Coordinates of C-alpha atoms in Angstrom, one line a residue:
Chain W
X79 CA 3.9 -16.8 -3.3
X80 CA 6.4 -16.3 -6.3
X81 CA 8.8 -14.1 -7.3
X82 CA 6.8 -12.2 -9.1
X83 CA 4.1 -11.5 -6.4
X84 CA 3.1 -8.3 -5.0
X85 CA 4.4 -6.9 -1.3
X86 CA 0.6 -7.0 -0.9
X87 CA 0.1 -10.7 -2.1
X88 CA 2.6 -11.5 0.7
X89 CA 1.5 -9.6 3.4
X90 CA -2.1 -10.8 2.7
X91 CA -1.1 -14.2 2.5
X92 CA 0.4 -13.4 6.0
X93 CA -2.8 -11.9 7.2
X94 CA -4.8 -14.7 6.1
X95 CA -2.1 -17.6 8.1
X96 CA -1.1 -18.7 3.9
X97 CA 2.2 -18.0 4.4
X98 CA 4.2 -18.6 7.3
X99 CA 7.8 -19.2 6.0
X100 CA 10.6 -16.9 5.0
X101 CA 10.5 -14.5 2.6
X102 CA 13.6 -14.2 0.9
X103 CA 13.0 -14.2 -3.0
X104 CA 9.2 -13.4 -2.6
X105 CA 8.1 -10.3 -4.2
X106 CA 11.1 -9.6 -6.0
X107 CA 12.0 -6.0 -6.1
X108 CA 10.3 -4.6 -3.3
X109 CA 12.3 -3.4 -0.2
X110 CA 11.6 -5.7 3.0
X111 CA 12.3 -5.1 6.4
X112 CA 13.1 -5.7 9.6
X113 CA 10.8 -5.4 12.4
X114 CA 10.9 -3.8 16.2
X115 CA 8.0 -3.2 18.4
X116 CA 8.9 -1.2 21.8
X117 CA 6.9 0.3 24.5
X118 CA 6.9 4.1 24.1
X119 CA 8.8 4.4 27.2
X120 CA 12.0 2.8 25.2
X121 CA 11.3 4.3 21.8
X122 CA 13.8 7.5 22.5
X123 CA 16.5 5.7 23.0
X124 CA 16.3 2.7 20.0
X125 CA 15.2 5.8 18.1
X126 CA 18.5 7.4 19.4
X127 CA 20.2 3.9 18.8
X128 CA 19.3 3.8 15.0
X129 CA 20.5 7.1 14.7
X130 CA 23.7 6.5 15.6
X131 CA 23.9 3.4 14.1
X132 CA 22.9 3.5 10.8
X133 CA 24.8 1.1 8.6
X134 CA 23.2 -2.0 11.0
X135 CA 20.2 0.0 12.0
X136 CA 19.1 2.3 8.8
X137 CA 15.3 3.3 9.9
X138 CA 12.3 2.8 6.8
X139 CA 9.5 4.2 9.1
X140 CA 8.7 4.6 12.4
X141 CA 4.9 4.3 12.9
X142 CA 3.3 6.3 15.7
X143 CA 3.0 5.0 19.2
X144 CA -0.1 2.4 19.0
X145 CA -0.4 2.8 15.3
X146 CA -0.4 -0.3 13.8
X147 CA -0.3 0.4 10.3
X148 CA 2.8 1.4 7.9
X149 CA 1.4 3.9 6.3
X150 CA 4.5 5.7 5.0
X151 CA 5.5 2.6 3.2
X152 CA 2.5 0.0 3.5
X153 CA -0.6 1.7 2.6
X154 CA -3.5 -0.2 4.7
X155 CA -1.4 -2.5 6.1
X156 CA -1.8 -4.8 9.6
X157 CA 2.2 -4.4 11.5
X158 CA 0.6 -7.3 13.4
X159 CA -0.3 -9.9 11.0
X160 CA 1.4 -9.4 8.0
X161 CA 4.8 -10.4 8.6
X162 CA 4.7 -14.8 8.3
X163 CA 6.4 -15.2 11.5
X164 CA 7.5 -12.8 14.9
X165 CA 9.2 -13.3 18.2
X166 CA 8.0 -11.6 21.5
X167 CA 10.4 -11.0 24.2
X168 CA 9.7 -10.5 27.9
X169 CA 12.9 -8.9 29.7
X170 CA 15.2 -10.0 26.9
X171 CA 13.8 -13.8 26.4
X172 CA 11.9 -15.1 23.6
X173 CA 8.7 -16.2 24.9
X174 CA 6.9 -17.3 21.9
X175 CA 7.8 -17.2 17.9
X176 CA 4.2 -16.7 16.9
X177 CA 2.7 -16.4 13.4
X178 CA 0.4 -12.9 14.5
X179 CA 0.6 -10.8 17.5
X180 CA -3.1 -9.6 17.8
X181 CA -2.6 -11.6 21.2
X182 CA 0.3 -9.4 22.3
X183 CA -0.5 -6.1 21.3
X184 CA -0.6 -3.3 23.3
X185 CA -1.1 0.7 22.7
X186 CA 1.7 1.7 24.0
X187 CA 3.8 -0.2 21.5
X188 CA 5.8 1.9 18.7
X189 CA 7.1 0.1 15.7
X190 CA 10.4 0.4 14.1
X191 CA 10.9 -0.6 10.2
X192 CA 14.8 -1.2 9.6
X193 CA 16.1 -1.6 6.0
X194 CA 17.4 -5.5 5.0
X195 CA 20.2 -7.1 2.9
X196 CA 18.1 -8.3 0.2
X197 CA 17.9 -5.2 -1.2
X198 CA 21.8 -5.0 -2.0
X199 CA 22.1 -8.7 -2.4
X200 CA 19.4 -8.2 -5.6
X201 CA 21.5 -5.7 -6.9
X202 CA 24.6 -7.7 -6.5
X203 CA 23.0 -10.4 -8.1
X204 CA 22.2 -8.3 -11.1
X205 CA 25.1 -7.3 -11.5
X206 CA 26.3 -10.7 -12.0
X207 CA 28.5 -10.9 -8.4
X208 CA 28.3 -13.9 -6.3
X209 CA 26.2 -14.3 -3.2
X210 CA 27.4 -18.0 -2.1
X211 CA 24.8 -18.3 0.5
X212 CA 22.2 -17.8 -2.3
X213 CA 24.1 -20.1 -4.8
X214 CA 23.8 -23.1 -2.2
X215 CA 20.7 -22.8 -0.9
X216 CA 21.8 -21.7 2.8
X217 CA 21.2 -18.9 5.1
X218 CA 23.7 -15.9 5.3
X219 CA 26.7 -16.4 7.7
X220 CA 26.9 -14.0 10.4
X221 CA 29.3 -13.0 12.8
X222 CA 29.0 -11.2 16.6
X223 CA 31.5 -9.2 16.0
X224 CA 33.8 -7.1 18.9
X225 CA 33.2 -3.8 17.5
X226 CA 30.6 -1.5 19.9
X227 CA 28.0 0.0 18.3
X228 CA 27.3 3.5 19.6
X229 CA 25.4 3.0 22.6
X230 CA 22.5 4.8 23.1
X231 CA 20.5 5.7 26.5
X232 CA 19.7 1.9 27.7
X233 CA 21.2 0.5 24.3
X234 CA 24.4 -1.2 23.8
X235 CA 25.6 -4.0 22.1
X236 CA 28.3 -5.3 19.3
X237 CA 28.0 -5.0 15.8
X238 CA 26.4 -8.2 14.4
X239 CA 28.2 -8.7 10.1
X240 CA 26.7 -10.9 7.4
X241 CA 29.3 -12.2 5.1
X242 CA 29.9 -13.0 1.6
X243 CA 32.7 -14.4 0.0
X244 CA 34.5 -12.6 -2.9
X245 CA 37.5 -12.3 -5.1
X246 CA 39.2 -8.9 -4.4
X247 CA 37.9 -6.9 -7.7
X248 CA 34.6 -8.5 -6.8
X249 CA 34.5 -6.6 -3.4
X250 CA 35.5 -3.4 -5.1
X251 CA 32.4 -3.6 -7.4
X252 CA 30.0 -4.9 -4.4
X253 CA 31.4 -1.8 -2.3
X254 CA 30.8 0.8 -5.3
X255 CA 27.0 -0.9 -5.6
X256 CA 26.0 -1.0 -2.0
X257 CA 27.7 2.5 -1.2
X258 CA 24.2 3.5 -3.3
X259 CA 21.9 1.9 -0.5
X260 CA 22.9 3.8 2.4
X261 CA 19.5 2.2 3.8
X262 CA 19.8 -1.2 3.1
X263 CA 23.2 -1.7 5.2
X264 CA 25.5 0.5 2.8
X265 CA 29.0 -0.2 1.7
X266 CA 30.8 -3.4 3.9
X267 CA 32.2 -2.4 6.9
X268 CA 35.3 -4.5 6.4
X269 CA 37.2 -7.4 4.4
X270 CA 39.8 -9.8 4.9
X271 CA 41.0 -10.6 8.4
X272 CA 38.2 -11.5 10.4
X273 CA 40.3 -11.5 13.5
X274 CA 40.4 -8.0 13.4
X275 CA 37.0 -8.5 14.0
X276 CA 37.1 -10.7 16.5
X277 CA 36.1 -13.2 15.2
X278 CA 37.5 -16.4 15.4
X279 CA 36.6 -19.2 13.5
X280 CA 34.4 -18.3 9.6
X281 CA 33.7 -21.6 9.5
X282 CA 31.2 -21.2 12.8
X283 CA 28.8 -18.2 12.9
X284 CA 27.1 -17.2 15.5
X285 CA 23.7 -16.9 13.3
X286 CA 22.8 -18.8 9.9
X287 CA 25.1 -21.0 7.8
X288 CA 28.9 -21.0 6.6
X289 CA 29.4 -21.2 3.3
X290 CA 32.8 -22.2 1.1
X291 CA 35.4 -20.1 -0.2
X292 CA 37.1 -20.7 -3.5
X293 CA 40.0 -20.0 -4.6
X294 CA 41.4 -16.4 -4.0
X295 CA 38.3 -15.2 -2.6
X296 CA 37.9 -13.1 0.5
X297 CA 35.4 -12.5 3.4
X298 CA 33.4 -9.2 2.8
X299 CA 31.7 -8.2 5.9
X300 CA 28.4 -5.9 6.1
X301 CA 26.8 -3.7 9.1
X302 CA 23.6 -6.5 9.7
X303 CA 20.1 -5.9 10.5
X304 CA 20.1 -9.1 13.5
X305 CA 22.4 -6.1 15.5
X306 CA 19.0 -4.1 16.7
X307 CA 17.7 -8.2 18.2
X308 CA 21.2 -8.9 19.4
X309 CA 21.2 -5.4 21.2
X310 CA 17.9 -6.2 22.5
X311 CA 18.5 -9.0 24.3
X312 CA 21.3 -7.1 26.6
X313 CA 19.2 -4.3 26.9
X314 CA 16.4 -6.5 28.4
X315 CA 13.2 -3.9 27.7
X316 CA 10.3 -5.6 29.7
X317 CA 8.2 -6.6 26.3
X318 CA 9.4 -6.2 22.8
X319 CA 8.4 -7.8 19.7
X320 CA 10.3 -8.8 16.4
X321 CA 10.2 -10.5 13.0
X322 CA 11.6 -14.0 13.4
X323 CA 14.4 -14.3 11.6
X324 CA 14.4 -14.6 7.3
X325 CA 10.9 -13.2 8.4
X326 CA 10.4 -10.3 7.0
X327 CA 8.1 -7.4 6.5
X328 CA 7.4 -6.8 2.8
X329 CA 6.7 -2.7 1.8
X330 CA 5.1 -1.6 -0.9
X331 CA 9.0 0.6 -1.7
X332 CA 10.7 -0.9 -4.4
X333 CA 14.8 -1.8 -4.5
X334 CA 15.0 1.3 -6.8
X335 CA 13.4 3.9 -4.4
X336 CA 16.1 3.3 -1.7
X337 CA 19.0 4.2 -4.2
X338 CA 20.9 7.1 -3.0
Chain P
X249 CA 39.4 35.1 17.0
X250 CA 40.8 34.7 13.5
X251 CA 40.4 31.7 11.2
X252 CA 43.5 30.6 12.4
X253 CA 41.8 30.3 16.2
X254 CA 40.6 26.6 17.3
X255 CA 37.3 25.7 18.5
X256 CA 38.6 25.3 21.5
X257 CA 39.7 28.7 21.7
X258 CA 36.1 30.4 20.1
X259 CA 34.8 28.3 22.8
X260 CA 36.5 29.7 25.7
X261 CA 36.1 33.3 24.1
X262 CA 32.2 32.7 24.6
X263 CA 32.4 31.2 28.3
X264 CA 34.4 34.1 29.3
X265 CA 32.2 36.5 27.5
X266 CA 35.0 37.7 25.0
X267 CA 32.8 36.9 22.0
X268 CA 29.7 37.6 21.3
X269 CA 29.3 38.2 17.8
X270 CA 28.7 35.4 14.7
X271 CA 30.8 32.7 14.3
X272 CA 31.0 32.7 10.3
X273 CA 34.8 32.4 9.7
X274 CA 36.1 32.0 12.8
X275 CA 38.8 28.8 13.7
X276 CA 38.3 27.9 9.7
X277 CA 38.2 24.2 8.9
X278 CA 36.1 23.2 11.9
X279 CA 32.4 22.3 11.7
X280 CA 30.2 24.5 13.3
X281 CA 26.5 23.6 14.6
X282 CA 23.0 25.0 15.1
X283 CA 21.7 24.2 18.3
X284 CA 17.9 23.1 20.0
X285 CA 17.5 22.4 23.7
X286 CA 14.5 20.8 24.6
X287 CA 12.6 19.3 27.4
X288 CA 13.0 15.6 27.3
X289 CA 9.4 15.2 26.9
X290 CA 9.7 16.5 23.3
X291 CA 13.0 15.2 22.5
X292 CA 11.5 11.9 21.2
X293 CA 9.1 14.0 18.7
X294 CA 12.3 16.2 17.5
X295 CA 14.4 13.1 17.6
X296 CA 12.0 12.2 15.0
X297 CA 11.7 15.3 13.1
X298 CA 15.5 14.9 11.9
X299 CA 15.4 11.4 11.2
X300 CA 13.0 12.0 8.7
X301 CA 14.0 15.2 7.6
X302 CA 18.1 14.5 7.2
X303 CA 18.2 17.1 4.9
X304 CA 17.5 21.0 6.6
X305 CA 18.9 18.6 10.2
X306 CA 21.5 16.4 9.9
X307 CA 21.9 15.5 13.8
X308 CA 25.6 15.8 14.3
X309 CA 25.2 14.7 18.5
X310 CA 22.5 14.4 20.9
X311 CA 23.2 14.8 24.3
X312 CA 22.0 12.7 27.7
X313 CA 18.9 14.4 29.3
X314 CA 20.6 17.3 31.6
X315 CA 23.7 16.6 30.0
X316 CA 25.3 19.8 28.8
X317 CA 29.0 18.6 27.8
X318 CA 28.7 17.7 23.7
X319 CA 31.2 14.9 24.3
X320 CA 31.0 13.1 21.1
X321 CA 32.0 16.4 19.2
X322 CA 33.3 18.8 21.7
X323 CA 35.1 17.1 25.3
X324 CA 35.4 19.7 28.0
X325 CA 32.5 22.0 26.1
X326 CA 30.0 23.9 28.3
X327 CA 26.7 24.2 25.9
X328 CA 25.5 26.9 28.1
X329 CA 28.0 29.1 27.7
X330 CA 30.3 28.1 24.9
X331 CA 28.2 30.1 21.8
X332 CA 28.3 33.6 21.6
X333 CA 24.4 33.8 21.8
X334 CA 21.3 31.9 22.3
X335 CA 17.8 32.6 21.8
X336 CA 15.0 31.4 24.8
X337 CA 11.0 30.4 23.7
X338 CA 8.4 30.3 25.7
X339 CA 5.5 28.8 23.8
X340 CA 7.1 29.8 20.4
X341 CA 7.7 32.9 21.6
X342 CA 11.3 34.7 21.4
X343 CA 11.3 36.4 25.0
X344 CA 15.5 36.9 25.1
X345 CA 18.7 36.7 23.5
X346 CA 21.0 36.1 26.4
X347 CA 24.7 35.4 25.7
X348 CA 24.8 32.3 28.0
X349 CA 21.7 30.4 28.7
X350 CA 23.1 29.2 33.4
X351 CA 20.0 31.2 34.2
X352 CA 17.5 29.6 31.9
X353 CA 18.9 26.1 32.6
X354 CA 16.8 22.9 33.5
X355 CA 17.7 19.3 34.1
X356 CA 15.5 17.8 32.0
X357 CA 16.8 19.4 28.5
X358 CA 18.1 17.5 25.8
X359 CA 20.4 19.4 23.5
X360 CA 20.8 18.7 19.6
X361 CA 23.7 19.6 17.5
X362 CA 22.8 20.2 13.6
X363 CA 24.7 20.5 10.5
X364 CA 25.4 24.1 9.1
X365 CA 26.1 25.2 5.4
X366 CA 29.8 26.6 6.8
X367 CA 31.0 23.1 6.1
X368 CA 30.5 22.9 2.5
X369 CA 30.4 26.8 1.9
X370 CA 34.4 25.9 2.8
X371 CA 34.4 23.6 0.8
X372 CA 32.6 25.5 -2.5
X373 CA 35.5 28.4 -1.8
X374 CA 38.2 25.6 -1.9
X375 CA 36.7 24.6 -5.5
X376 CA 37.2 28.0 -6.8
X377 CA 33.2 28.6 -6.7
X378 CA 31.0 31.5 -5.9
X379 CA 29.8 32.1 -2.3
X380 CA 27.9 35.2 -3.3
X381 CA 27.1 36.5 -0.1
X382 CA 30.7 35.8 1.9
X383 CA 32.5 37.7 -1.2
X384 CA 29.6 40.5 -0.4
X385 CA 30.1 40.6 2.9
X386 CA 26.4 39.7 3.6
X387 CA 24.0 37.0 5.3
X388 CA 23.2 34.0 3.0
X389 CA 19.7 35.2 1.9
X390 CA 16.9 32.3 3.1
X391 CA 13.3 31.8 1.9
X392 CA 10.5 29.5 3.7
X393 CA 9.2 27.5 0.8
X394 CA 5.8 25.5 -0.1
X395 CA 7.6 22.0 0.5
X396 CA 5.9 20.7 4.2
X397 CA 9.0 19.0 6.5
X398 CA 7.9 15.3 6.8
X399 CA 5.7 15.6 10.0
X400 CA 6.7 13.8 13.4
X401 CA 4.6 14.4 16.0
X402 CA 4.0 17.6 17.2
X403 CA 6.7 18.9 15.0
X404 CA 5.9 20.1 11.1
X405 CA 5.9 23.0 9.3
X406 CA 7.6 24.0 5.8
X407 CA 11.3 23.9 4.9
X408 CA 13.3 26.9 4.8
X409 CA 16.0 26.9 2.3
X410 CA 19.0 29.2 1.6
X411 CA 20.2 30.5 -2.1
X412 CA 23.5 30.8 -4.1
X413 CA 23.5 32.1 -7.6
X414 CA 25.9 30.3 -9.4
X415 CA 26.7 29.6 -13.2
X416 CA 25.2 26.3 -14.5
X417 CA 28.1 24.6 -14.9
X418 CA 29.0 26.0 -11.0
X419 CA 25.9 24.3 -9.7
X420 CA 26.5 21.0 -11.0
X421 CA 30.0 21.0 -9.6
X422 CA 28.8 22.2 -6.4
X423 CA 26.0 19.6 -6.5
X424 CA 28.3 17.3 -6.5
X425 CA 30.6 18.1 -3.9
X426 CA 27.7 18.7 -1.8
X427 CA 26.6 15.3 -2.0
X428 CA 29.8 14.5 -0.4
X429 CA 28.6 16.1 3.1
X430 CA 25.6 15.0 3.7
X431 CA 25.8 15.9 7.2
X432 CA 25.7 19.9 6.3
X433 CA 22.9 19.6 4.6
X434 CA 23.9 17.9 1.6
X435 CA 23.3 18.2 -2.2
X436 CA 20.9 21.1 -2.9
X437 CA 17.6 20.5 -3.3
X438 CA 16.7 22.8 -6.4
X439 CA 17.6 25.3 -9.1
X440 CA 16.0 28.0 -11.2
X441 CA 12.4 28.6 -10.8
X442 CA 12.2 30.1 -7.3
X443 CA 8.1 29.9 -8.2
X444 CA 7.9 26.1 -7.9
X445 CA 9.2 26.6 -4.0
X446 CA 6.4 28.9 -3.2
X447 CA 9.3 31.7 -3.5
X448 CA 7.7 35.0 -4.8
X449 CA 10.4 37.2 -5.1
X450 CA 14.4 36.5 -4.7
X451 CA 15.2 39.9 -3.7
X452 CA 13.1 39.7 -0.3
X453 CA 14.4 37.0 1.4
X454 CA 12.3 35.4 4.7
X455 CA 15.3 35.3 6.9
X456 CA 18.9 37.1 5.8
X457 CA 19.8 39.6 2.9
X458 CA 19.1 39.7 -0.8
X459 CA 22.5 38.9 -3.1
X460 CA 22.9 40.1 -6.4
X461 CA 22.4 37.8 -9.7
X462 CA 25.3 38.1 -12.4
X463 CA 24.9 37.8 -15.9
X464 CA 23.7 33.7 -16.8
X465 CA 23.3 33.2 -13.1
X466 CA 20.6 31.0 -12.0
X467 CA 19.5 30.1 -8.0
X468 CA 20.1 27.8 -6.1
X469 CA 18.4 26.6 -3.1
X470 CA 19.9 24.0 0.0
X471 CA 17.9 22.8 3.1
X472 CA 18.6 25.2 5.7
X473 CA 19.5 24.9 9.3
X474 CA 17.2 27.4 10.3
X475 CA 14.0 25.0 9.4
X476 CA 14.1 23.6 12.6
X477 CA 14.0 26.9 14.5
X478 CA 10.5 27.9 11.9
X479 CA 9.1 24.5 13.1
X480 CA 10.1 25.0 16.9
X481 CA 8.2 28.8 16.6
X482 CA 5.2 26.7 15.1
X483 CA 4.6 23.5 17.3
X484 CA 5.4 25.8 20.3
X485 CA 7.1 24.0 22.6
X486 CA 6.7 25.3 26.4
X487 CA 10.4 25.9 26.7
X488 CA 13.5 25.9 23.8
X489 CA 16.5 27.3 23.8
X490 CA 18.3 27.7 20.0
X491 CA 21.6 29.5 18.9
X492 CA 21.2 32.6 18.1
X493 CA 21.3 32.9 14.2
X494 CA 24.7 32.9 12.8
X495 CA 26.4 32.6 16.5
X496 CA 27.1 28.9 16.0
X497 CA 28.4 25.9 17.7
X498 CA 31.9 25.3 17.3
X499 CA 33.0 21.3 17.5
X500 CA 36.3 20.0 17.5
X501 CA 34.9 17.8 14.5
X502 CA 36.8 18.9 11.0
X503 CA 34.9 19.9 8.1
X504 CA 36.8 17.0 6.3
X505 CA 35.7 14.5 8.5
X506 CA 32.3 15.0 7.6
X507 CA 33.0 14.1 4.3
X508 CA 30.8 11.1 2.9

């Protein structure tokens, strides 16, 4: 798996237990995603949830309840194999982190796609801005945050940010860019104090790495696509599956497509 | 009711039964809303329906099952009896046009607020553009096209549009402060050649009345609130309840604050 590989090459390589690690920088260009499976009987509501909540939550495809296949945006592709790594929850808990879910399916399950920051971070990238967690080899810092997302029927939660570090006129450009992907997380949601946040230390995330600052840079803070897992979790469902995390689900949309 | 009027007070005019006529320029500046009650068992399936089809139904609020206060948009509202008219379907049939729906309520409806073309209509007369219809004292003229919604569930059927003539130059200026509302149905979605809709003829509209053309006038066409009330009529729900057409919901929300 390269760059230059296909969304299919990955999610065969998936399929056929090749590939099992993350997926950032595979398949460059096309859109991946995060995933959420759900028992019908709590569709409505993360349905409802996403709707709300679209700058963490902003929904690729929704498949239909026991469909296992993507067709709107993976032609002939297996929702249960072809991501390298998943989690299954049982009242809120990870369970397992297993590398298929053939195991765990059920029919009643209906599976959520949700768009993913690599599609803005590529476009940042091209157009020459930094993305320090790339630079140095890390994982994005991210950040429970105390702002509510709009609850929904039985889900509630706070906002979960990524963030990237950035001299002012920098964050001006990366706003104008990501404003254009209204389903890959959209413009930030906020920059400079990160106590108005609540958060307290940048230097400890609550998920993934922290990364430097240099001088005169500030922390830009994007909507982030762990909210829908963090959400999860308080909501307890009885059984839910997701990707595990840097996971993803590769579609056959490219970056492009998904530019308002 | 004047524009000068709030939506709280077109509000109370319909609960007390002293309005029942359209809403169209009434308490000015506020957003209005179509309206769809549904059972909850085929709230998930509409639920749906607008998420993939943002365009003719931008969901403005959704409300609890047997919830009939629109909180988010409206506190203190009574959906039953705050619009000046409804419309009642039994299995896709029309069978009254009451001007309060108490009688025909159930506990297990779920009611959706949509977008309405009021919004950026207000906003094309603040620009200086022309609103054929409202200068001619008419209905916006509306066509059912040959585009197909995207399907969810039981719910699909073809997208109704409605139709402004404007001047070249007054279509891309309105294109592009229509993109700025994307809840009221946004940007349009074609102009000129009413034949590549499925449109045969201009001058007989589906729903509303024909406008006249002026001299280097060409059409164009927006997603329509009324698509949702063609697709209810064809996946015949047991029981709906819709506004009646042009006797809207009036929100506390401000046209301006649905601005993108």
């Amino acid at each position: 798996m390269t760059p230059s590989s296909t969304a299919v090459d990955v999610r065969m390589a998936c399929r056929t237990g090749k590939l099992t690690g993350p997926t950032p920088g595979l398949a460059r260009g096309f859109v991946q995603a995060n995933l959420v499976m759900l028992p019908a009987e709590w569709a409505y509501d993360f349905l409802l949830f996403c709707q709300w909540n679209p700058k963490p939550c902003p929904l690729l495809a929704v498949t239909d309840t026991g469909g296992f296949e993507a067709r709107a945006v993976a032609a002939g592709s297996d929702l249960r194999t072809d991501l390298p790594g998943y989690r299954v929850f049982f009242h809120g808990d990870c369970i397992d982190e297993p590398a298929d879910v053939r195991d765990y399916w059920r029919d009643d399950l209906v599976t959520f796609l949700i768009g993913c920051s690599f599609t803005f971070e590529n476009a940042l990238l091209e157009a020459g801005l930094p993305v320090r967690h790339i630079e140095t080899n890390r994982n994005v810092p991210m950040y429970r945050t105390s702002i509510d997302c709009k609850p929904a029927g039985r889900f509630a939660g706070p906002m979960v940010v990524s963030m990237r570090p950035m001299l002012p006129e920098q964050a001006i450009r990366a706003t104008a860019i990501c404003s254009r992907f209204p389903l890959a997380h959209g413009a930030p949601i906020h920059f400079g104090d990160a106590a108005a946040l609540g958060i307290a230390d940048l230097n400890r995330p609550d998920y993934g790495d922290a990364v430097e600052f240099r001088p005169g840079e500030v922390p830009v803070f994007w909507a982030c696509g762990v909210t829908p897992q963090a959400v999860l979790m308080q909501a307890k469902p009885p059984f839910a599956i997701t990707h595990k995390p840097g996971h993803m689900f590769l579609t056959d949309l490219r970056d492009s497509e998904l530019r308002s």
